Tab-separated table of C-alpha atoms in Angstrom:
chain	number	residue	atom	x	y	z
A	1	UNK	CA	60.095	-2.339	-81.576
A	2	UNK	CA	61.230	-2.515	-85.061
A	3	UNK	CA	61.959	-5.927	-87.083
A	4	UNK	CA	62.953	-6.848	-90.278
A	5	UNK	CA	62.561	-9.096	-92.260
A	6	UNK	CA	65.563	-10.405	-95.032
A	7	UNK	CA	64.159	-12.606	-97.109
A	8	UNK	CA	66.854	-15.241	-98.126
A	9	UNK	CA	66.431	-18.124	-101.264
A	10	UNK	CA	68.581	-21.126	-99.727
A	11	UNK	CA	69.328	-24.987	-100.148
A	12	UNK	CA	69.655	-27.283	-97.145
A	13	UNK	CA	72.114	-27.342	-95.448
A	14	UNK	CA	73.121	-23.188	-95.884
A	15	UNK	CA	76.126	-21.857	-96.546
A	16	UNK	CA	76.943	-18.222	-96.681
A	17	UNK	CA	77.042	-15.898	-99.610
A	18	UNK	CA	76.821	-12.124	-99.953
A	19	UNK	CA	74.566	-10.002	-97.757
A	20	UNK	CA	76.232	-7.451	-95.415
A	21	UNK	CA	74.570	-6.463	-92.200
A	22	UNK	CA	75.559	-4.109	-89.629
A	23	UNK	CA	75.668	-4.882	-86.495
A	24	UNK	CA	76.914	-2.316	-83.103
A	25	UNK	CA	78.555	-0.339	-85.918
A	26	UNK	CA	80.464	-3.237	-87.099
A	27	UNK	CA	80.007	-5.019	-90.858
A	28	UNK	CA	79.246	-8.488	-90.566
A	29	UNK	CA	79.053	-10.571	-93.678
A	30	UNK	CA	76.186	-13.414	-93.967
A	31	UNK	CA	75.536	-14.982	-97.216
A	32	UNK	CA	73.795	-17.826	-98.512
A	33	UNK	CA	73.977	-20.086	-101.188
A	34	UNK	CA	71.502	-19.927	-104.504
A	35	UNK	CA	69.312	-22.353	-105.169
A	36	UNK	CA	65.726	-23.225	-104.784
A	37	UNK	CA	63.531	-21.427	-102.273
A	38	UNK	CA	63.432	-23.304	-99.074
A	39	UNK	CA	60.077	-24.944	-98.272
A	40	UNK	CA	59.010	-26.482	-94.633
A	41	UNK	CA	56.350	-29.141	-95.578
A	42	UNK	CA	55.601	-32.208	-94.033
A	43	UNK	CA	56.767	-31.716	-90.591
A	44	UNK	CA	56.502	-34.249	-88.161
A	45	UNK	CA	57.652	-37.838	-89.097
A	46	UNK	CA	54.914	-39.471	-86.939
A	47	UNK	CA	52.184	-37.233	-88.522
A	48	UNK	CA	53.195	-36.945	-91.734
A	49	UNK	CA	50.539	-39.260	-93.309
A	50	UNK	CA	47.662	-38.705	-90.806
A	51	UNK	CA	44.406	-37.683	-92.160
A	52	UNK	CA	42.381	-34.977	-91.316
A	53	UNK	CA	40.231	-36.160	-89.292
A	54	UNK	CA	38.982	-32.475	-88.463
A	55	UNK	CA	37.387	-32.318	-92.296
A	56	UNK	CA	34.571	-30.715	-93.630
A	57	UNK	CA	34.297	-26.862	-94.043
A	58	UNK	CA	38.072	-26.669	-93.458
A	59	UNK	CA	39.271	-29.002	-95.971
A	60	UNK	CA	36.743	-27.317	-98.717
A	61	UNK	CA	38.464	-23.901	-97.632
A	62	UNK	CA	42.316	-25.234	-98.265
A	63	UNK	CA	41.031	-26.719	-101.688
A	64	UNK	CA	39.362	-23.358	-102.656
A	65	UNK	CA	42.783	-21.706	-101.664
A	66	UNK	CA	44.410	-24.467	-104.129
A	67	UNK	CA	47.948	-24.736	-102.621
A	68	UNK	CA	49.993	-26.569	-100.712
A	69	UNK	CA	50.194	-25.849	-96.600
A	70	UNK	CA	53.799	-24.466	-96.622
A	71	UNK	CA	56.226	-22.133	-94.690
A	72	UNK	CA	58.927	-19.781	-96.393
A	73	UNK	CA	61.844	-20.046	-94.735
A	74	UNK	CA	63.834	-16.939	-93.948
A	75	UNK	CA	66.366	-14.879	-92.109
A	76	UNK	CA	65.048	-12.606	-89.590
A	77	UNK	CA	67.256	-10.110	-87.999
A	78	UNK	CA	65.484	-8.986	-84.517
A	79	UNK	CA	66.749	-5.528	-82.685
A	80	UNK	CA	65.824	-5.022	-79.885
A	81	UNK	CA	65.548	-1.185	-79.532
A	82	UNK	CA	65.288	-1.256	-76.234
A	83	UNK	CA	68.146	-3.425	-74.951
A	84	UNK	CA	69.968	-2.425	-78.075
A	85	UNK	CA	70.889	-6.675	-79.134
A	86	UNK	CA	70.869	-7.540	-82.610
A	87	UNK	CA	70.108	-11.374	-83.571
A	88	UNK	CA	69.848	-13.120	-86.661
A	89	UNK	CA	67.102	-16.266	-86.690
A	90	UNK	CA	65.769	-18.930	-88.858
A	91	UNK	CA	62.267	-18.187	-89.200
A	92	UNK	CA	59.394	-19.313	-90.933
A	93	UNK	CA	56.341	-17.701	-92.392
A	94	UNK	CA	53.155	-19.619	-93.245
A	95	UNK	CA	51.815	-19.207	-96.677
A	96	UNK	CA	47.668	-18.706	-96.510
A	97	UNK	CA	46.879	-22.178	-96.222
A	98	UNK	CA	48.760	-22.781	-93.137
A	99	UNK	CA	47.722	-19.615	-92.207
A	100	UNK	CA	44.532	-20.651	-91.945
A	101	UNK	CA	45.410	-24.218	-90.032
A	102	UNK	CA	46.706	-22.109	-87.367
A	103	UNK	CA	43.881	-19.916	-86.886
A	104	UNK	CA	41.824	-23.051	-86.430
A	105	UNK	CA	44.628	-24.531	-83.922
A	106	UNK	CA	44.544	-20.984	-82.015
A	107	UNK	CA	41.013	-21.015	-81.654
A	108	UNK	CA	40.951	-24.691	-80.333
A	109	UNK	CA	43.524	-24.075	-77.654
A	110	UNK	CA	42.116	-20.567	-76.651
A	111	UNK	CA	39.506	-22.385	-75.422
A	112	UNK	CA	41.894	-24.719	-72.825
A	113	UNK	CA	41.625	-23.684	-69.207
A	114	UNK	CA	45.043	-23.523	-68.223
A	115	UNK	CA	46.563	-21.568	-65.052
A	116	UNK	CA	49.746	-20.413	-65.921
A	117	UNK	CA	50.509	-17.670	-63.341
A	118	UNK	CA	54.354	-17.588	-64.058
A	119	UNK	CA	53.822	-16.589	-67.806
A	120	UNK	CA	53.975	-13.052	-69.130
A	121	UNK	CA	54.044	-13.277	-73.112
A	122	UNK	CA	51.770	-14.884	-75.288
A	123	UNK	CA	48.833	-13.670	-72.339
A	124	UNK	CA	46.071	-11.278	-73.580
A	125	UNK	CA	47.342	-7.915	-72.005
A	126	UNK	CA	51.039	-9.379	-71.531
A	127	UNK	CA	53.738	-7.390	-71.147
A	128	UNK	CA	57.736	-7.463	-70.950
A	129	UNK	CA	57.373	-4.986	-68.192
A	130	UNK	CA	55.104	-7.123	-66.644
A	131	UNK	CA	57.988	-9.423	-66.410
A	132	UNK	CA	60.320	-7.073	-64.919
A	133	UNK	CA	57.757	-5.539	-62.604
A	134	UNK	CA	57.222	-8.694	-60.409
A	135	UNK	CA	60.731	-8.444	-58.911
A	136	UNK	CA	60.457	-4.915	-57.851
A	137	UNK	CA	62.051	-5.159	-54.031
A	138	UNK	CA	63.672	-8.101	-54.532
A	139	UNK	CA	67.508	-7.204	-54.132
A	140	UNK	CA	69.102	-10.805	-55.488
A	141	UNK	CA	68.383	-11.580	-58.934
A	142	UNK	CA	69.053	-15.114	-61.360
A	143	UNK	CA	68.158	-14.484	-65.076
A	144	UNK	CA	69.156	-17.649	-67.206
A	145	UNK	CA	68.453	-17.640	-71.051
A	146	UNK	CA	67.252	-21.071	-72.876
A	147	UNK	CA	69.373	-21.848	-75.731
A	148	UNK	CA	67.440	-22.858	-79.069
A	149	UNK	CA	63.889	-23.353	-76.976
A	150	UNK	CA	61.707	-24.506	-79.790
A	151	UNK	CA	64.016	-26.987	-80.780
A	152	UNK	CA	63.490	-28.817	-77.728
A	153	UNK	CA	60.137	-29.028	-77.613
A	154	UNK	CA	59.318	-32.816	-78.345
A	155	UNK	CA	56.057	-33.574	-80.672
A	156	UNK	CA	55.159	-36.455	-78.608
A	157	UNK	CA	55.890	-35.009	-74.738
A	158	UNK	CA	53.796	-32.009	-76.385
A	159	UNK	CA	50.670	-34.283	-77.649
A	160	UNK	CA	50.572	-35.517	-74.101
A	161	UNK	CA	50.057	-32.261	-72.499
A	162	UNK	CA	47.580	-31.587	-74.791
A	163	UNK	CA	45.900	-34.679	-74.177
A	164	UNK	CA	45.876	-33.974	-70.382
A	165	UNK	CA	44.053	-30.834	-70.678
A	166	UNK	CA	41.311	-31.494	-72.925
A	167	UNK	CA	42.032	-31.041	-76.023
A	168	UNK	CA	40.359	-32.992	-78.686
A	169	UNK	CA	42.478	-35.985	-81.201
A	170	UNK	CA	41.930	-33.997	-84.470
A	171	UNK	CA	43.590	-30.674	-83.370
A	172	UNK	CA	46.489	-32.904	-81.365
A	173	UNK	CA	47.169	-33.988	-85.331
A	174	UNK	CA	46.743	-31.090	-86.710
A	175	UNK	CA	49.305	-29.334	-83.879
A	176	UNK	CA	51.720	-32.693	-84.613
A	177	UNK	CA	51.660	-32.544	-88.733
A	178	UNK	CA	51.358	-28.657	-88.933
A	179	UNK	CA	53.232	-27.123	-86.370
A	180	UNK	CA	56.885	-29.193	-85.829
A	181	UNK	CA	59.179	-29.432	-88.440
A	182	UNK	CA	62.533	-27.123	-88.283
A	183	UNK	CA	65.997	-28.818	-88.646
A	184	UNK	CA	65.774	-30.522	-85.159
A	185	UNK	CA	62.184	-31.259	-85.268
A	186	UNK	CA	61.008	-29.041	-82.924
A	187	UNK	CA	58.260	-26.080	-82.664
A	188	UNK	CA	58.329	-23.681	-86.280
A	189	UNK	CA	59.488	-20.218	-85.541
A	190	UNK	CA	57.423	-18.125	-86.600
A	191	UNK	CA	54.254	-20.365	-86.471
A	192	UNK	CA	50.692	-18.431	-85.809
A	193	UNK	CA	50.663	-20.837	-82.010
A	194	UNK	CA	54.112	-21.442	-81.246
A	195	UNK	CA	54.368	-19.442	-78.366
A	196	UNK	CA	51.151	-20.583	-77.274
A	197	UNK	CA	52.662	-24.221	-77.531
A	198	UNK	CA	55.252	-23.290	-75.749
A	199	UNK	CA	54.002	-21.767	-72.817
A	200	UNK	CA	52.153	-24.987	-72.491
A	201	UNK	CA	54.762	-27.031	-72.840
A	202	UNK	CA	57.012	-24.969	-70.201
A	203	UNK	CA	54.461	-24.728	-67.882
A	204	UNK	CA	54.238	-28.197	-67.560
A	205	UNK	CA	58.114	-29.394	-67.722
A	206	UNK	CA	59.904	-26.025	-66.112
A	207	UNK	CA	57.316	-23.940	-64.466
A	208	UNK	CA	55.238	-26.212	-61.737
A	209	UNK	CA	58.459	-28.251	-61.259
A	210	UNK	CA	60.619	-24.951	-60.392
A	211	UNK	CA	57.138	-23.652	-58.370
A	212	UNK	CA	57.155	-26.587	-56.272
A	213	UNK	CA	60.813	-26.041	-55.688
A	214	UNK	CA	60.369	-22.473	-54.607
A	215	UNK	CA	57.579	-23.189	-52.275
A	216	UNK	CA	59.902	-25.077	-50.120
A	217	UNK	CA	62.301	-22.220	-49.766
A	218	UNK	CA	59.952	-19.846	-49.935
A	219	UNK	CA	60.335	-15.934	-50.613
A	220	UNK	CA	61.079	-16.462	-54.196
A	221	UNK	CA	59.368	-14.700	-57.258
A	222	UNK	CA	59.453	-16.154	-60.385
A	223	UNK	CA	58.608	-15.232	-63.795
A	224	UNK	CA	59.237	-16.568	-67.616
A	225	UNK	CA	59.002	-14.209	-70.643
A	226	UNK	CA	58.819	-17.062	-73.456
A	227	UNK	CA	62.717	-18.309	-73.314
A	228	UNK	CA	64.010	-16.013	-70.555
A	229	UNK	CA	63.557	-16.717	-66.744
A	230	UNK	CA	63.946	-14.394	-63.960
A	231	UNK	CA	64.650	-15.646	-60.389
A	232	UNK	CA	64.098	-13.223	-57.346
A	233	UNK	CA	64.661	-13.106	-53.511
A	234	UNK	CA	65.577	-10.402	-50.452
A	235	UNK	CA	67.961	-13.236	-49.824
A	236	UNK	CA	71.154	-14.401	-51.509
A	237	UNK	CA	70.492	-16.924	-54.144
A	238	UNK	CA	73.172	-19.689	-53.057
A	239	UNK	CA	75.079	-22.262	-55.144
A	240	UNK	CA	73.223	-25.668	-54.425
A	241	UNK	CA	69.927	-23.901	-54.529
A	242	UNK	CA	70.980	-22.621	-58.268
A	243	UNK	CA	72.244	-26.183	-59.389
A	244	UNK	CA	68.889	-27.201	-58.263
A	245	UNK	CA	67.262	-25.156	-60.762
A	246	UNK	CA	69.590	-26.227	-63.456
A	247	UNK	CA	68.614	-29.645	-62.462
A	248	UNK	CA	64.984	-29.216	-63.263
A	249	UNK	CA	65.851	-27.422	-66.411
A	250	UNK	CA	68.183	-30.403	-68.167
A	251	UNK	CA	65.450	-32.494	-66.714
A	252	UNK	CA	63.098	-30.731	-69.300
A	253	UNK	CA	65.356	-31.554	-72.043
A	254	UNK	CA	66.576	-27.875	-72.416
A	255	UNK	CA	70.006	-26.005	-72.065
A	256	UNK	CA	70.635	-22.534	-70.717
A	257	UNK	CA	73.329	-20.023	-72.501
A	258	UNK	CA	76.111	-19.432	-69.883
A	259	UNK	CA	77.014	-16.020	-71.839
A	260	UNK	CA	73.307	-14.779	-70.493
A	261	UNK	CA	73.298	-16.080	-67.258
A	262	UNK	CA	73.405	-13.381	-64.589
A	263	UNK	CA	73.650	-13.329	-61.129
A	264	UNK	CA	72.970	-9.784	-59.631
A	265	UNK	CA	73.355	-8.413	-56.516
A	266	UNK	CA	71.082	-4.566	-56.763
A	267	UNK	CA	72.938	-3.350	-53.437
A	268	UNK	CA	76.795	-4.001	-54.976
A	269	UNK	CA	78.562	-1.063	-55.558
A	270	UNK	CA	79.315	-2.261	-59.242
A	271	UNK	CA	75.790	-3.240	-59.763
A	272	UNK	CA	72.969	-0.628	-58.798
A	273	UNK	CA	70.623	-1.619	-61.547
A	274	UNK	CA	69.703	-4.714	-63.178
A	275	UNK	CA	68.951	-4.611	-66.700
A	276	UNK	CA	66.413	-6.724	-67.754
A	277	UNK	CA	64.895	-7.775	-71.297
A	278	UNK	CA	66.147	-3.995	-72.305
A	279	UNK	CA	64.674	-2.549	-69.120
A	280	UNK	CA	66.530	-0.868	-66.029
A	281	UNK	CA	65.716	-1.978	-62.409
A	282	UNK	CA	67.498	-1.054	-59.266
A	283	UNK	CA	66.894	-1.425	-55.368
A	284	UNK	CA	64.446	1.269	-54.751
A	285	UNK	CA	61.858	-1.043	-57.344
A	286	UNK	CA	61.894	1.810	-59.962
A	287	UNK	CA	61.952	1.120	-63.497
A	288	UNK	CA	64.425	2.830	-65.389
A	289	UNK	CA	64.478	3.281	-70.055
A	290	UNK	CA	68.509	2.549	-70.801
A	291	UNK	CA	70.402	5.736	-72.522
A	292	UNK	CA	70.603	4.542	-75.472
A	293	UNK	CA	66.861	4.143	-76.211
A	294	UNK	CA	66.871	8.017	-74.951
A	295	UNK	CA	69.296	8.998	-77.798
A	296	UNK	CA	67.393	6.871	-79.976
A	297	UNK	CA	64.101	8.544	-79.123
A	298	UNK	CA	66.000	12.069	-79.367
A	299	UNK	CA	66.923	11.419	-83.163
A	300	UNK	CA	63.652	9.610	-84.280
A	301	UNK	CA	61.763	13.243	-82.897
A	302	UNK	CA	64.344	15.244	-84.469
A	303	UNK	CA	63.549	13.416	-88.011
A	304	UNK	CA	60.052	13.634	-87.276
A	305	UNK	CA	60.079	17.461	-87.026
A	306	UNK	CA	62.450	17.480	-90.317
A	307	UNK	CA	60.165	15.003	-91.845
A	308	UNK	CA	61.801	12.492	-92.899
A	309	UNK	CA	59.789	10.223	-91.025
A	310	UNK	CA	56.169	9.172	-90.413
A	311	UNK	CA	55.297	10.968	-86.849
A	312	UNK	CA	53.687	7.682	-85.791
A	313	UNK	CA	56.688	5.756	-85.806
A	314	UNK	CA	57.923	8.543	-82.719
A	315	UNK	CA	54.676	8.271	-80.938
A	316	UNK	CA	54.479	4.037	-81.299
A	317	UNK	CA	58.099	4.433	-79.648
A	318	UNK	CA	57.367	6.873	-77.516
A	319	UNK	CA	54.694	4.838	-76.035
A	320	UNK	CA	56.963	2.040	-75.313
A	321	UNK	CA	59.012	4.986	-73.303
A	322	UNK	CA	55.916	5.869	-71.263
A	323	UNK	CA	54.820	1.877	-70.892
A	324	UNK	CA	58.204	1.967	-68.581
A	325	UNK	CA	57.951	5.581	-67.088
A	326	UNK	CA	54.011	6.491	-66.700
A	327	UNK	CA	53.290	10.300	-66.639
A	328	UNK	CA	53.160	11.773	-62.955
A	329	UNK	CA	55.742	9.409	-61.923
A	330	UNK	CA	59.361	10.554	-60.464
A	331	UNK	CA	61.799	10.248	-63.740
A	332	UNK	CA	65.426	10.825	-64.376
A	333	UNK	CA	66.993	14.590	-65.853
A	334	UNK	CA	67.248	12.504	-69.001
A	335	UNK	CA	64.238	11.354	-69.072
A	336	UNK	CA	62.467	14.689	-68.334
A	337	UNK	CA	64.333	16.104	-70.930
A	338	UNK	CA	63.118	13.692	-73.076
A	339	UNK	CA	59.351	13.833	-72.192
A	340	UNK	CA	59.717	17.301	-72.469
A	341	UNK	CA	60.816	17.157	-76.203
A	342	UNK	CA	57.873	14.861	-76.898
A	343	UNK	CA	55.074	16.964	-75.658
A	344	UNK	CA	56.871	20.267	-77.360
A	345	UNK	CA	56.657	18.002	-80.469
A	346	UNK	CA	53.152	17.136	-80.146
A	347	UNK	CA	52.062	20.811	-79.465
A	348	UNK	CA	53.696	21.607	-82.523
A	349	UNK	CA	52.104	18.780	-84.238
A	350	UNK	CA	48.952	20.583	-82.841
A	351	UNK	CA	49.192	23.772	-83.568
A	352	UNK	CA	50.276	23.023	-87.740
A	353	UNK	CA	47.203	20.856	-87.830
A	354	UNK	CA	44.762	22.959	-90.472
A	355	UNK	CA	41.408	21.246	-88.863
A	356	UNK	CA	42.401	22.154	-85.699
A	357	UNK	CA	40.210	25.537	-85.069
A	358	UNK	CA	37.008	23.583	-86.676
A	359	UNK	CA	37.645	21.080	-83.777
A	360	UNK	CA	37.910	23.384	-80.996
A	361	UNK	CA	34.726	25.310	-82.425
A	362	UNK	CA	32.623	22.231	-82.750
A	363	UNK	CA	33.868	21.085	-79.242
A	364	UNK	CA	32.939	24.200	-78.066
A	365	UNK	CA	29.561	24.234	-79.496
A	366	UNK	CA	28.775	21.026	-78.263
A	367	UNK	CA	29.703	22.418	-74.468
A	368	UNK	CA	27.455	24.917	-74.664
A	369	UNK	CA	24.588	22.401	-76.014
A	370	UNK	CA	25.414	20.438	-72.989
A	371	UNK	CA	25.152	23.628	-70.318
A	372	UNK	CA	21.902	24.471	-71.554
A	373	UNK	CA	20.417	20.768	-71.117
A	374	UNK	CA	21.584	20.743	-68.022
A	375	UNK	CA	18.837	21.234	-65.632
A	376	UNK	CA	19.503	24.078	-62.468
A	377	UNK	CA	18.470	23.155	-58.817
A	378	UNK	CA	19.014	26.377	-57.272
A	379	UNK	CA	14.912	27.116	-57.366
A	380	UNK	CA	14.976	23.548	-54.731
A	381	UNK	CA	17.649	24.886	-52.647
A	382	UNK	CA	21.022	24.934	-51.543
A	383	UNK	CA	22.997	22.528	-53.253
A	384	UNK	CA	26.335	21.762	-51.729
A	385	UNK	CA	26.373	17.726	-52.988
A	386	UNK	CA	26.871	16.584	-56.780
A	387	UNK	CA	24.957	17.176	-59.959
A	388	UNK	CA	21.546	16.064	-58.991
A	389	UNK	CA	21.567	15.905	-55.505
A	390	UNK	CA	19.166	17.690	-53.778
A	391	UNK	CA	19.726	18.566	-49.959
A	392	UNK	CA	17.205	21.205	-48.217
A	393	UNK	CA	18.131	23.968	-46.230
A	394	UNK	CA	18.263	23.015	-42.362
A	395	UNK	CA	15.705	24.274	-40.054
A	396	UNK	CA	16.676	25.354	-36.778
């Protein structure tokens, strides 16, 4: 998934200047006044002056660095290649000395114990089609979308849950001076443990609430990917039972964006397939790449073969392509046309590769060394098992 980064020199509060940016085909202008760059110090009114109490070898490593814990602000537009949605954020990046504070935070808080089955990013081994796969069968879905997330977040409901599961005073300071601090004092974006904050934090205030809920009902799956939550059932998802849910989420102190909420019905004629955080799902459970990541795909190996590109950049996408539609499993004419291209590609790839003939002879030497090692078992009889097993003939 390609990002990039614009970096952007502003004054608080911004203004727009000069910097065009295409977006669906369309020229947007976004601008931004001069001035000095933008710096995100202090953070946290409450923890502004607290000490360190967390000192020794990491306070001599931030004075050998000799600067100033700081974050860069800057503009961030994020496509998603797969759903094809262009956004433009506020985001932060940590110079090395924060850098560094949040690799000391992320180690403290990898070692919490915390159960949060509901959560599929910010996991080891998570994945957005993780979060799409848990509703396969389900015919009613309810996606809602939380509007500015880490801007809700509050420093002190946060220290709290902290507090609750273990986690020791000095890094609950360090997480309140080092990692709040954006325009309406919430979590940094962009911040080495923000999502891991976050998932906390939502698992605490959305998640058990809304699991209790759905344990009364019952038959509901439910997953969160960061900001966006998906609500499935084989049964219709009614009105009450949806202001319920809103309920629990103002109760959290968050807001949902009514231009993302969807309620989808697989079995509607004007429906058959859900699309999902860029992904297509429909009744039958299969998982489906949109067309436009197909043309995408089509181009990027057709630039490859010209070279006008790096090939890796095909196979990285490419490999998002097969996370959703695994080899051996039942795909779409355009999506067989496009796994054939690939592998045609790569063959070719193969084939122009000049140390390509000293592989296959060294591979081929080294099979050879391997059939001679191998020892024979015809002198002990018949041998109708595996390698090594020895089974007598029968005597009658």
């Amino acid at each position: 998934m390609a990002r990039r980064c614009v970096p952007v020199v502003a004054s608080t509060p911004m203004c727009l200047d000069s910097c065009s940016l295409l977006t669906s085909g369309r020229s947007t202008q976004y601008s931004y006044s001069s001035g000095s760059p933008r710096l995100i110090t202090g953070f946290y009114d409450l923890g502004a002056n607290m000490p360190l109490h967390n000192t020794g070898q990491l306070e001599l490593e931030l004075e050998a660095l000799m600067e100033e814990p700081l974050f860069h602000s800057f503009i961030h537009k994020d496509v998603n290649r797969l759903s094809g949605n262009v956004k433009f954020r506020r985001v932060s990046a940590p110079n090395k000395a924060m850098r560094k504070i949040h690799l000391q935070i992320r180690a403290a808080l990898s070692r919490l114990d915390v159960e949060m089955p509901y959560v599929t990013a910010g996991l080891r081994k998570s994945k957005v089609v993780n979060h799409v796969k848990a509703h396969r069968g389900n015919q009613y879905l309810c996606c809602y979308d939380l509007k500015a997330a880490y801007d809700h977040v509050r420093p002190e409901a946060m220290a709290d849950i902290l507090r609750q599961h273990g986690l020791p005073e000095s890094d609950i300071e360090l997480v309140a001076r080092y990692c709040f601090g954006n325009e309406s004092g919430g979590l940094v974006t962009g911040g080495l443990v923000s999502v891991q904050l976050f998932n906390l934090y939502a698992n605490e205030v959305i998640d058990q609430p809304l699991a209790t809920l759905f344990a009364e009902r019952g038959g509901i799956t439910y997953t969160r990917y960061i900001d966006d939550l998906i609500i499935s059932s084989g049964a219709p998802i009614g009105r009450r039972f949806r202001r319920s849910i809103l309920q629990i989420i103002r109760a959290a102190g968050f807001e949902i964006k009514p231009a993302k909420t969807q309620l989808i019905d697989l079995a509607a004629e004007h429906s058959q397939m859900a699309v999902l955080n860029g992904i297509g799902l429909d009744l039958n459970g299969e998982l489906h790449v949109r067309p436009h990541y197909r043309e995408l795909l089509y181009r990027l190996i057709k630039r490859a073969q010209a070279g006008e590109i790096d090939p890796s950049v095909v196979h990285g996408c490419m490999g998002a392509f097969y996370v959703i539609k695994p080899r051996g499993q039942q795909m779409t004419p355009g999506e067989r046309k496009l796994d054939r291209a690939y592998r045609w590609y790569v063959n070719q790839q193969r084939r122009a590769d000049p140390g390509r003939p000293e592989r296959r002879r060294r591979k081929q030497q080294q099979y050879r060394a391997r059939r001679r090692l191998k020892p024979s078992y015809k002198r002990h009889g018949r041998r109708s098992g595996p390698v090594g097993t020895y089974r007598p003939r029968p005597t009658f």
